[in-house]
Tab-separated table of C-alpha atoms and ligand atoms in Angstrom:
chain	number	residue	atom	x	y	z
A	1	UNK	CA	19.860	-26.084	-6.400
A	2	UNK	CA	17.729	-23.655	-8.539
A	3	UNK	CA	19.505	-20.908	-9.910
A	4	UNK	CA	17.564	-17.964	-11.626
A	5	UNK	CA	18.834	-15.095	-13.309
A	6	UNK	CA	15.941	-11.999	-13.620
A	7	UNK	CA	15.838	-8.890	-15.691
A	8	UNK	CA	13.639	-5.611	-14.741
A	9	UNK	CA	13.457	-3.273	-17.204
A	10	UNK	CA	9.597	-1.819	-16.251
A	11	UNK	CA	10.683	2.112	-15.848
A	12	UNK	CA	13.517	3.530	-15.477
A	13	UNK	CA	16.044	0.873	-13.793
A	14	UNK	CA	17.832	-1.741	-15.981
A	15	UNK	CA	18.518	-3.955	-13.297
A	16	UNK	CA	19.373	-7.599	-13.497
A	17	UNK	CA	20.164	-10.602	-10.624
A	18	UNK	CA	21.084	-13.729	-9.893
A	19	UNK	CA	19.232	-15.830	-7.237
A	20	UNK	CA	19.980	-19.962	-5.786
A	21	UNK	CA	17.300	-21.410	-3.779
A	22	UNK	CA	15.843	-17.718	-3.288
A	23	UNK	CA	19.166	-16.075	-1.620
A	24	UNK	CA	20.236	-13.256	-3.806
A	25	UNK	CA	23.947	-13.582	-4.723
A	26	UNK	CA	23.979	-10.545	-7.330
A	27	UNK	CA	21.423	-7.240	-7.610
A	28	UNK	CA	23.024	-4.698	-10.356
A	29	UNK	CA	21.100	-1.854	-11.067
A	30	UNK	CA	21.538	0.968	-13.608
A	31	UNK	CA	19.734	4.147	-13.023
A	32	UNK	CA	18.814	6.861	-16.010
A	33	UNK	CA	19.914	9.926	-15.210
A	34	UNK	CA	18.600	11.003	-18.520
A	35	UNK	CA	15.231	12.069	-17.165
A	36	UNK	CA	16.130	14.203	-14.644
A	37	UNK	CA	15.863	17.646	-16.224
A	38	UNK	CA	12.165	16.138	-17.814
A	39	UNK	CA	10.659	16.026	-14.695
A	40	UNK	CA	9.543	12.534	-15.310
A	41	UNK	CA	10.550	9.138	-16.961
A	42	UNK	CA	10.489	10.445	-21.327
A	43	UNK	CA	9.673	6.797	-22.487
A	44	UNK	CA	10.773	6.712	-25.580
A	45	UNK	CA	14.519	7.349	-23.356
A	46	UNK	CA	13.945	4.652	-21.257
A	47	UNK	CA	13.749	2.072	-24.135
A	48	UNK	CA	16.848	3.678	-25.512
A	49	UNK	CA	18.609	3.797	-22.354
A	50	UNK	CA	17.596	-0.137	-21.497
A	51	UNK	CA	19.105	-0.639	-25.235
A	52	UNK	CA	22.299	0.773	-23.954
A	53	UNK	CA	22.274	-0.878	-19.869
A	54	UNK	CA	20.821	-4.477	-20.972
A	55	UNK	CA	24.128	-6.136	-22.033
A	56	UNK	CA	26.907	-4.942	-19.027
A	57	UNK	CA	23.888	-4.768	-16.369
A	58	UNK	CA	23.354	-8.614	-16.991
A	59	UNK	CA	26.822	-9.647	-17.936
A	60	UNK	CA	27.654	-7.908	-13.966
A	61	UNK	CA	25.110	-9.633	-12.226
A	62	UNK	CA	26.350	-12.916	-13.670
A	63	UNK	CA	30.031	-12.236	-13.151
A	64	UNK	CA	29.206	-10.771	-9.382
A	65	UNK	CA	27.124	-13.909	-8.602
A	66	UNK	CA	30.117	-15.893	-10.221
A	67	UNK	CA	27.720	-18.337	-12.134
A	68	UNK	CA	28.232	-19.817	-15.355
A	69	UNK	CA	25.431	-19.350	-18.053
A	70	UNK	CA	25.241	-23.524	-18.217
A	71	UNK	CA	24.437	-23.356	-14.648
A	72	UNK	CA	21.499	-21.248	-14.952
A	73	UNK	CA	18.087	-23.424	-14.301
A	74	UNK	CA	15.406	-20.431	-15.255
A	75	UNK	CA	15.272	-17.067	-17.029
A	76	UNK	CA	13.129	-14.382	-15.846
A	77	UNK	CA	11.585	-11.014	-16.592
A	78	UNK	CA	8.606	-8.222	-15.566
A	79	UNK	CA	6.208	-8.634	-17.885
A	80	UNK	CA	3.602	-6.190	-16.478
A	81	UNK	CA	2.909	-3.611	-16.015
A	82	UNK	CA	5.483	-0.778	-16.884
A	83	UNK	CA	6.501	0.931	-20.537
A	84	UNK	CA	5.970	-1.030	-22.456
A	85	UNK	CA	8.712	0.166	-24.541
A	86	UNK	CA	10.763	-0.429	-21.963
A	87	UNK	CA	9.352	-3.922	-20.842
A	88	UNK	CA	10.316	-5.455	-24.606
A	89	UNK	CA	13.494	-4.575	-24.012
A	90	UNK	CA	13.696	-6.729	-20.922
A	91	UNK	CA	11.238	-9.641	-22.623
A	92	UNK	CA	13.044	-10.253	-25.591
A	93	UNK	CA	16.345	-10.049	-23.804
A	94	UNK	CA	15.434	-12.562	-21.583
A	95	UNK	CA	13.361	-14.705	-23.903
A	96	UNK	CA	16.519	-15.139	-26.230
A	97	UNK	CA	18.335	-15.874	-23.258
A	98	UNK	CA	16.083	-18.731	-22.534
A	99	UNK	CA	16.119	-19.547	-26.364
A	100	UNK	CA	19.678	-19.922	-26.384
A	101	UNK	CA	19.863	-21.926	-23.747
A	102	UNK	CA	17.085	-24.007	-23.658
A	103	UNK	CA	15.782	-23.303	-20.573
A	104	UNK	CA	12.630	-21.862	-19.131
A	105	UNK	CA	11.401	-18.831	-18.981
A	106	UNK	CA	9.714	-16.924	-16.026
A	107	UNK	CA	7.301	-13.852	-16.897
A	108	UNK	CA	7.360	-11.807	-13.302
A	109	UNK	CA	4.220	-9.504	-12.282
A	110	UNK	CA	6.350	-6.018	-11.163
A	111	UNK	CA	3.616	-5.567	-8.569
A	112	UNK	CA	3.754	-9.013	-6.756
A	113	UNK	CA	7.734	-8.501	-6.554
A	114	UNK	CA	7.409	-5.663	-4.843
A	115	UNK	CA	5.397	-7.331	-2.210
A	116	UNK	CA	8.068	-10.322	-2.000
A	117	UNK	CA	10.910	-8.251	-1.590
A	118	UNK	CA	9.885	-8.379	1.996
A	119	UNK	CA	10.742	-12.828	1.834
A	120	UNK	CA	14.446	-11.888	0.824
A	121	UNK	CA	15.614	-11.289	4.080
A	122	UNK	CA	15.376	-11.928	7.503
A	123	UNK	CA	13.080	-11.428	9.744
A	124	UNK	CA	10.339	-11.800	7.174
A	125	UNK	CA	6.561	-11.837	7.628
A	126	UNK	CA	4.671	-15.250	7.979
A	127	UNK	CA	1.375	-15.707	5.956
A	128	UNK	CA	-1.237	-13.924	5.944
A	129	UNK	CA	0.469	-10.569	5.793
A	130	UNK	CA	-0.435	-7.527	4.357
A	131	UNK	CA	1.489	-5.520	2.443
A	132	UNK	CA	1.210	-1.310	1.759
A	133	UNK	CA	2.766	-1.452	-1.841
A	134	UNK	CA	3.593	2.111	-2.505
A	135	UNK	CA	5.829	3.331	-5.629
A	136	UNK	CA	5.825	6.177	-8.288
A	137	UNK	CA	3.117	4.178	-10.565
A	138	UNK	CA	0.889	2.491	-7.818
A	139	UNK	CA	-0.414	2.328	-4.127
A	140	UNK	CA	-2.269	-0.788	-2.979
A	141	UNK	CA	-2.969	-2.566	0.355
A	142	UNK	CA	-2.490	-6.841	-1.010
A	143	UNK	CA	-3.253	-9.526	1.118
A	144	UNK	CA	-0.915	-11.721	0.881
A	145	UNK	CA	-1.985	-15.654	1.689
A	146	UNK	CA	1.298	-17.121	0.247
A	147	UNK	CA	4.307	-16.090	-2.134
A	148	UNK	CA	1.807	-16.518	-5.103
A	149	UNK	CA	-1.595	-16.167	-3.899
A	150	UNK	CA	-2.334	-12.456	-3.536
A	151	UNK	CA	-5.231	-10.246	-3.695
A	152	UNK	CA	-5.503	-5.992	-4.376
A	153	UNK	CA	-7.855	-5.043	-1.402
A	154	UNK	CA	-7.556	-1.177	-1.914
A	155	UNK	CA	-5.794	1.262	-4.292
A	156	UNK	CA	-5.558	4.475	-5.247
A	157	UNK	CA	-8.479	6.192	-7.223
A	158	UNK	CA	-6.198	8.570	-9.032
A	159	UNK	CA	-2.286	9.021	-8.716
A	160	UNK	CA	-0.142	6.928	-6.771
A	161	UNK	CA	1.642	8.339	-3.017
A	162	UNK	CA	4.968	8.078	-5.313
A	163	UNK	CA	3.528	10.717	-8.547
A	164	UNK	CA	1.725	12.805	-5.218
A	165	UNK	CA	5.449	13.331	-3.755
A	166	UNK	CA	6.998	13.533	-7.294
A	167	UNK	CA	4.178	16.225	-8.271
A	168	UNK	CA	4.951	18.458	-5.188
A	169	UNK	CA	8.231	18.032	-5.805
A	170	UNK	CA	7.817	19.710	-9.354
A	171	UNK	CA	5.267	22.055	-7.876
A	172	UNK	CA	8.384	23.365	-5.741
A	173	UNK	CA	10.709	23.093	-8.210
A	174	UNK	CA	12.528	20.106	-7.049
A	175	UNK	CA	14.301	17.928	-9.888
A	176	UNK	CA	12.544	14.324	-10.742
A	177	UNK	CA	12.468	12.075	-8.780
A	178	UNK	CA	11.363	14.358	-5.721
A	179	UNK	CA	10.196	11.946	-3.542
A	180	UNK	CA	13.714	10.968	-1.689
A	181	UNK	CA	14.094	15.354	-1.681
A	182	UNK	CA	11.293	16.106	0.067
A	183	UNK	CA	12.189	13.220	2.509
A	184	UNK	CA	15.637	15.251	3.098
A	185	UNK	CA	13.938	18.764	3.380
A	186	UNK	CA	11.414	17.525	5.581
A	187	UNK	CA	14.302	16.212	8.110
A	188	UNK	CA	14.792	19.950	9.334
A	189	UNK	CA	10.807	21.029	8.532
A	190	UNK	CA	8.144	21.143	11.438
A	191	UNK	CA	5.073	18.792	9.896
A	192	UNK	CA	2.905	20.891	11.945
A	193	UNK	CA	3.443	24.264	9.816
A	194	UNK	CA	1.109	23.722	7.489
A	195	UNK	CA	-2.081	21.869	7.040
A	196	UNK	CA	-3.508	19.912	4.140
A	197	UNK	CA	-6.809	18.328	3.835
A	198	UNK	CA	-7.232	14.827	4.528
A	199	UNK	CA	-9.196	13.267	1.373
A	200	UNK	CA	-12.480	11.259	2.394
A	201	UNK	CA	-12.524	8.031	0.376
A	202	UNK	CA	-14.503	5.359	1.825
A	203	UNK	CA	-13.163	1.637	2.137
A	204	UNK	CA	-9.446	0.938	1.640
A	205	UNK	CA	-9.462	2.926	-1.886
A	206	UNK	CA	-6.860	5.977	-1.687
A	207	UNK	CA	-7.137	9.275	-3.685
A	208	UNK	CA	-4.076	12.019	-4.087
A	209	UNK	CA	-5.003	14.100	-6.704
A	210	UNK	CA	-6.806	17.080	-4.383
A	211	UNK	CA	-4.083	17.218	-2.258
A	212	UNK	CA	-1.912	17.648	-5.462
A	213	UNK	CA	-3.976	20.553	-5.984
A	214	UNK	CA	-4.448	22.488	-2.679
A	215	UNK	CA	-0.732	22.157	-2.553
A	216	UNK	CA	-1.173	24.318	-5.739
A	217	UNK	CA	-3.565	26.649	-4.738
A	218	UNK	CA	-2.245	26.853	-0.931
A	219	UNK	CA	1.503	27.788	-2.528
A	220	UNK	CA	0.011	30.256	-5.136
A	221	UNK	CA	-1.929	31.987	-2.675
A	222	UNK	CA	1.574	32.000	-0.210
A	223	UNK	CA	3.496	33.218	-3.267
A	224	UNK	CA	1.114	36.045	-3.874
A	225	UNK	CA	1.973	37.830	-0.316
A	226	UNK	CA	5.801	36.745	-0.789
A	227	UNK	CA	7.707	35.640	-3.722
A	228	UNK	CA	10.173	34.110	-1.609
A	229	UNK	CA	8.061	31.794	0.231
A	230	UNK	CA	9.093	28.647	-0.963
A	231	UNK	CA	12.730	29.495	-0.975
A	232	UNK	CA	12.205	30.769	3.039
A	233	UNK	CA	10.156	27.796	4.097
A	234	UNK	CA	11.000	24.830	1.821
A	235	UNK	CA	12.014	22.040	5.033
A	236	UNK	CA	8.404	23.298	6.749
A	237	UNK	CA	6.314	23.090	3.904
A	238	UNK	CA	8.107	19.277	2.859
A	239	UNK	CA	7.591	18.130	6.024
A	240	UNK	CA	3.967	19.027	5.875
A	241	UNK	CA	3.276	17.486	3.003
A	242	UNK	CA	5.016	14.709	3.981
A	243	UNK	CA	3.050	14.422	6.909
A	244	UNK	CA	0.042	14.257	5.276
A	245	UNK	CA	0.603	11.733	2.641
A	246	UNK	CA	2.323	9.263	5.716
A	247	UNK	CA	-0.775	9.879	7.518
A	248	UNK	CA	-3.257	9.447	4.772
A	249	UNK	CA	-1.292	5.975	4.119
A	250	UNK	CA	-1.244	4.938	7.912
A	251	UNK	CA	-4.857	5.549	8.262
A	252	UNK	CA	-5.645	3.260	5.060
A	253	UNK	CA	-3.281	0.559	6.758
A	254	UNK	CA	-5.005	0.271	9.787
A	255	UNK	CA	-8.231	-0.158	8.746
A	256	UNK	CA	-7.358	-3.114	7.070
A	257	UNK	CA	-5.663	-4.292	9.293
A	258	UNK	CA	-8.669	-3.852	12.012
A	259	UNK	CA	-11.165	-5.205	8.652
A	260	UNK	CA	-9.063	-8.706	8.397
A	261	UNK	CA	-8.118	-9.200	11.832
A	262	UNK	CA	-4.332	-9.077	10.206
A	263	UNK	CA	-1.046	-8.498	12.260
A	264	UNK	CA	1.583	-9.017	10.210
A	265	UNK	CA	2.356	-5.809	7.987
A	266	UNK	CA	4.748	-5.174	5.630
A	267	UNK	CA	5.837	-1.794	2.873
A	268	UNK	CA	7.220	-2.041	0.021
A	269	UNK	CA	7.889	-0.482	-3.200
A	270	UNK	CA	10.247	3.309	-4.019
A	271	UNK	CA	8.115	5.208	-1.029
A	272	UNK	CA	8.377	2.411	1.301
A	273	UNK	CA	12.535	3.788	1.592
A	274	UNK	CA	10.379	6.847	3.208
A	275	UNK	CA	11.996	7.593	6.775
A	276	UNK	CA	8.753	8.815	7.727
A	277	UNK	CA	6.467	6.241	6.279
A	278	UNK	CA	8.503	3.645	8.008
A	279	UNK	CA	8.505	5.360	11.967
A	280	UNK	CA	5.053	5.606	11.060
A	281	UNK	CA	4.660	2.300	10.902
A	282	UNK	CA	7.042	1.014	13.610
A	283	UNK	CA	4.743	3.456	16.060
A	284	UNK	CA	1.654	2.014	14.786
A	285	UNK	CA	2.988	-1.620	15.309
A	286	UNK	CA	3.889	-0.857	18.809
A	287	UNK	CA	0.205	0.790	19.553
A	288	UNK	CA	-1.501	-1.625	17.494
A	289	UNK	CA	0.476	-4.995	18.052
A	290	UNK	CA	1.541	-5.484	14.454
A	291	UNK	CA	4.525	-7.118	13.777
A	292	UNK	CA	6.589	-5.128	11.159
A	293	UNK	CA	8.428	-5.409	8.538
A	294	UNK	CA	10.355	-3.595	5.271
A	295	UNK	CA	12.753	-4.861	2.783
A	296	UNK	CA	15.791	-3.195	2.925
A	297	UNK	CA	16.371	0.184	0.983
A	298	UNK	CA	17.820	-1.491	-2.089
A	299	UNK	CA	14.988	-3.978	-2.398
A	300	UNK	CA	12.374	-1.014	-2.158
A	301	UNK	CA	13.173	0.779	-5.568
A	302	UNK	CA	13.167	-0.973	-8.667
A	303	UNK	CA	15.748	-3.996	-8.543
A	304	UNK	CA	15.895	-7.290	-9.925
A	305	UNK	CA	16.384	-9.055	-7.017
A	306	UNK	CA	12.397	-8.987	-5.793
A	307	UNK	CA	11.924	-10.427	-9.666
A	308	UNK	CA	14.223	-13.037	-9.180
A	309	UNK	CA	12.925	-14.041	-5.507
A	310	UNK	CA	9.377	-13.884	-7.338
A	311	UNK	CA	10.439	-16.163	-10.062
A	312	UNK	CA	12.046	-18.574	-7.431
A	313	UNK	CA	8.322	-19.432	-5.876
A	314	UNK	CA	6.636	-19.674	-9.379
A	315	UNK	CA	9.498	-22.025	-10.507
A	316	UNK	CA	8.476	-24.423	-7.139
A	317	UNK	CA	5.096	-23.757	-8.695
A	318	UNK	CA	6.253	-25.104	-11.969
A	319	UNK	CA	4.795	-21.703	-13.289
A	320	UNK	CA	6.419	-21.337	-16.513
A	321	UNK	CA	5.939	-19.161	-20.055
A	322	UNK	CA	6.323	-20.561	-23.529
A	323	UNK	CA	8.540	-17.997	-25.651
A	324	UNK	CA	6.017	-16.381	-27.024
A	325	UNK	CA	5.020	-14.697	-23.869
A	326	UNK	CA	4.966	-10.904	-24.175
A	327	UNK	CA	5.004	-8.198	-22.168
A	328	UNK	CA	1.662	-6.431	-21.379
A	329	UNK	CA	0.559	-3.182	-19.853
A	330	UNK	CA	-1.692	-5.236	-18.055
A	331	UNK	CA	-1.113	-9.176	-16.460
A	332	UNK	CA	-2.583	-11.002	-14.202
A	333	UNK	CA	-0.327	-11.828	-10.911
B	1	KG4	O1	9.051	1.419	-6.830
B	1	KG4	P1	9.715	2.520	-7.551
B	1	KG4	O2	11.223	2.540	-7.582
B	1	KG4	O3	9.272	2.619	-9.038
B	1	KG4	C1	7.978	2.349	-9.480
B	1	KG4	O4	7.673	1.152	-9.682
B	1	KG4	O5	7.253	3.343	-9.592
B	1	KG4	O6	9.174	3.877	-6.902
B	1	KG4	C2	9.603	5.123	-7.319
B	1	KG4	C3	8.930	6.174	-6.457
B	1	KG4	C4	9.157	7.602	-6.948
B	1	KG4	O7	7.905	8.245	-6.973
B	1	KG4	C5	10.060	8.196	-5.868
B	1	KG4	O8	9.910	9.579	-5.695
B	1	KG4	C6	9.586	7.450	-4.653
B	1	KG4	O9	9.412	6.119	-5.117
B	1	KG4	N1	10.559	7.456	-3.548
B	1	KG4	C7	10.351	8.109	-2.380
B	1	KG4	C8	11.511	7.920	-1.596
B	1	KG4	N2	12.387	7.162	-2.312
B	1	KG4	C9	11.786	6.884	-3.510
B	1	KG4	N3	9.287	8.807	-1.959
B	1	KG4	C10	9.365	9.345	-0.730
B	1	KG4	N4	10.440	9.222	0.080
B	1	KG4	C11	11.527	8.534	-0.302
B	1	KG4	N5	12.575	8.408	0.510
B	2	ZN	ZN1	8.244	-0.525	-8.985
């Protein structure tokens, strides 16, 4: 039996679980509420706030999980990328953990967790998948040859799908993060109402910083001829640019799909909990043939639970750190 306990600490989430033989038996999470009324994650908070989470989000999982600290075969953390403020907090938790107790350590690439959060339950895609990985810091299509052999085969240009929902968000005066709101508003909205331009980027690269702006210039222009605009027809205009990011995502996904002959297709990541994004997908899999998957909503945000299912393959790997590993902005996966 291999039993793993994992800390993420990359953003905003302290989050910590416990994992035997890759089934999750704990997933605590801690959310900062602190950076609501900033309109985005204040750094220098989130270290604080990890300061404050680390001890009772850890001391949960382990109680939840009911495992003993003796019984603990590995010790694992994100070490990239993320705040790095807010990553140290999670390293040197863990690595004195490990210190302590004389056991390995596991450093944990944020990005290629993501992408396994789809192996922690079942059904679960078999190899080679690819996987949309879309959160508030990234968008990438990976292609995903086993639980540790992964490759980036397109990503965004500019901002990630996440910062393009969280940016209209702001731009309508939604409170941080707006992604999950302008899923809600866009429940009631016709996607049809209004129509933004569809950004030509050629390969699997993506781009979402001009729709940022004509979502500017298109609601300036609205607000001129009525100040009330966005009040009257907040569900519409969600719902349209909701429509547009899904689509802009979809069409990205199948041509690399078509390019690798690939049928198995997974989301993951904070947009991947999209109700949009994911009928988007389930349509394309019946036109297309794709078989399709998502992990389940709790597995999409941050959590420590894809860390800890990540650190499960790399300890079969016998892919271990020496304590002096540190937390980087950037690491290889
Ligand atoms: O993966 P994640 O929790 O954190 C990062 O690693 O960035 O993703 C957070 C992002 C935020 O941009 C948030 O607005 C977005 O995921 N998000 C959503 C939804 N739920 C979370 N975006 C659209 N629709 C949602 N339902
Ligand atoms: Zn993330």
């Amino acid at each position: 039996m291999i039993t793993i306990l994992a800390i993420e600490s990359s953003c905003d989430e302290t989050a910590a679980s416990v994992c035997r033989d890759g089934r999750i038996l704990s997933n605590i999470i801690a959310s900062q509420k602190v950076h609501e009324s900033y309109g985005g994650v204040v750094p220098e908070l989130a270290s604080r706030a990890h300061m404050q989470h680390i001890v009772p989000v850890v001391d949960q999982a382990m109680k939840t999980a009911g495992v003993e600290m003796d019984s603990l075969d590995s010790i694992a953390f994100t070490q990239a990328p993320g705040l790095i403020g807010a990553l140290l907090v999670g390293a040197q938790f863990a690595r004195s953990m490990a210190l302590a107790l004389n056991k390995p350590l596991i450093p944990v690439h944020h990005m290629q967790a993501h992408v396994i959060a789809n192996l922690i339950d079942e059904p679960s895609p078999s190899f080679p998948f690819l996987c949309l990985t879309v959160s508030g810091g990234h968008t990438q299509i990976v292609l995903c040859e086993s639980p540790t052999i992964m490759k980036v085969i397109g990503e965004t240009i500019d901002d990630a799908a996440g910062e393009a929902f969280d940016k209209s968000a702001k731009i309508l005066g939604l409170p941080y993060p707006g992604g999950p709101l302008i899923d809600n508003y866009a429940k009631q909205g016709n996607p049809k109402a209004f129509i933004f331009p569809e950004p030509q980027i050629p390969g699997l690269n993506f781009s979402f910083s001009g729709l940022k702006t004509s979502i500017l210039y298109f609601l300036q222009e609205h607000q001129r001829q009525n100040p009330n605009f966005i009040e009257e027809r907040l569900p519409d205009i969600c719902a349209s640019i909701q429509r547009r990011i899904v689509t802009i995502l979809l069409n990205k996904l199948k041509k690399a799909a078509i390019e690798t002959g690939i049928k198995e297709i997974c989301l993951a990541g904070g947009v991947s909990s999209n109700s949009e994004l994911r009928s988007a997908l389930k349509e394309a899999g019946n036109k297309y043939g794709w078989n399709t998957y998502y992990p389940s909503p709790q597995y999409c945000t941050d959590n420590a639970a894809m860390i800890a299912a990540t650190a499960y393959y790399k300890f079969l790997d016998g892919d271990f750190a020496d304590l002096s590993a540190v937390p980087s902005a950037r690491a290889t996966w």
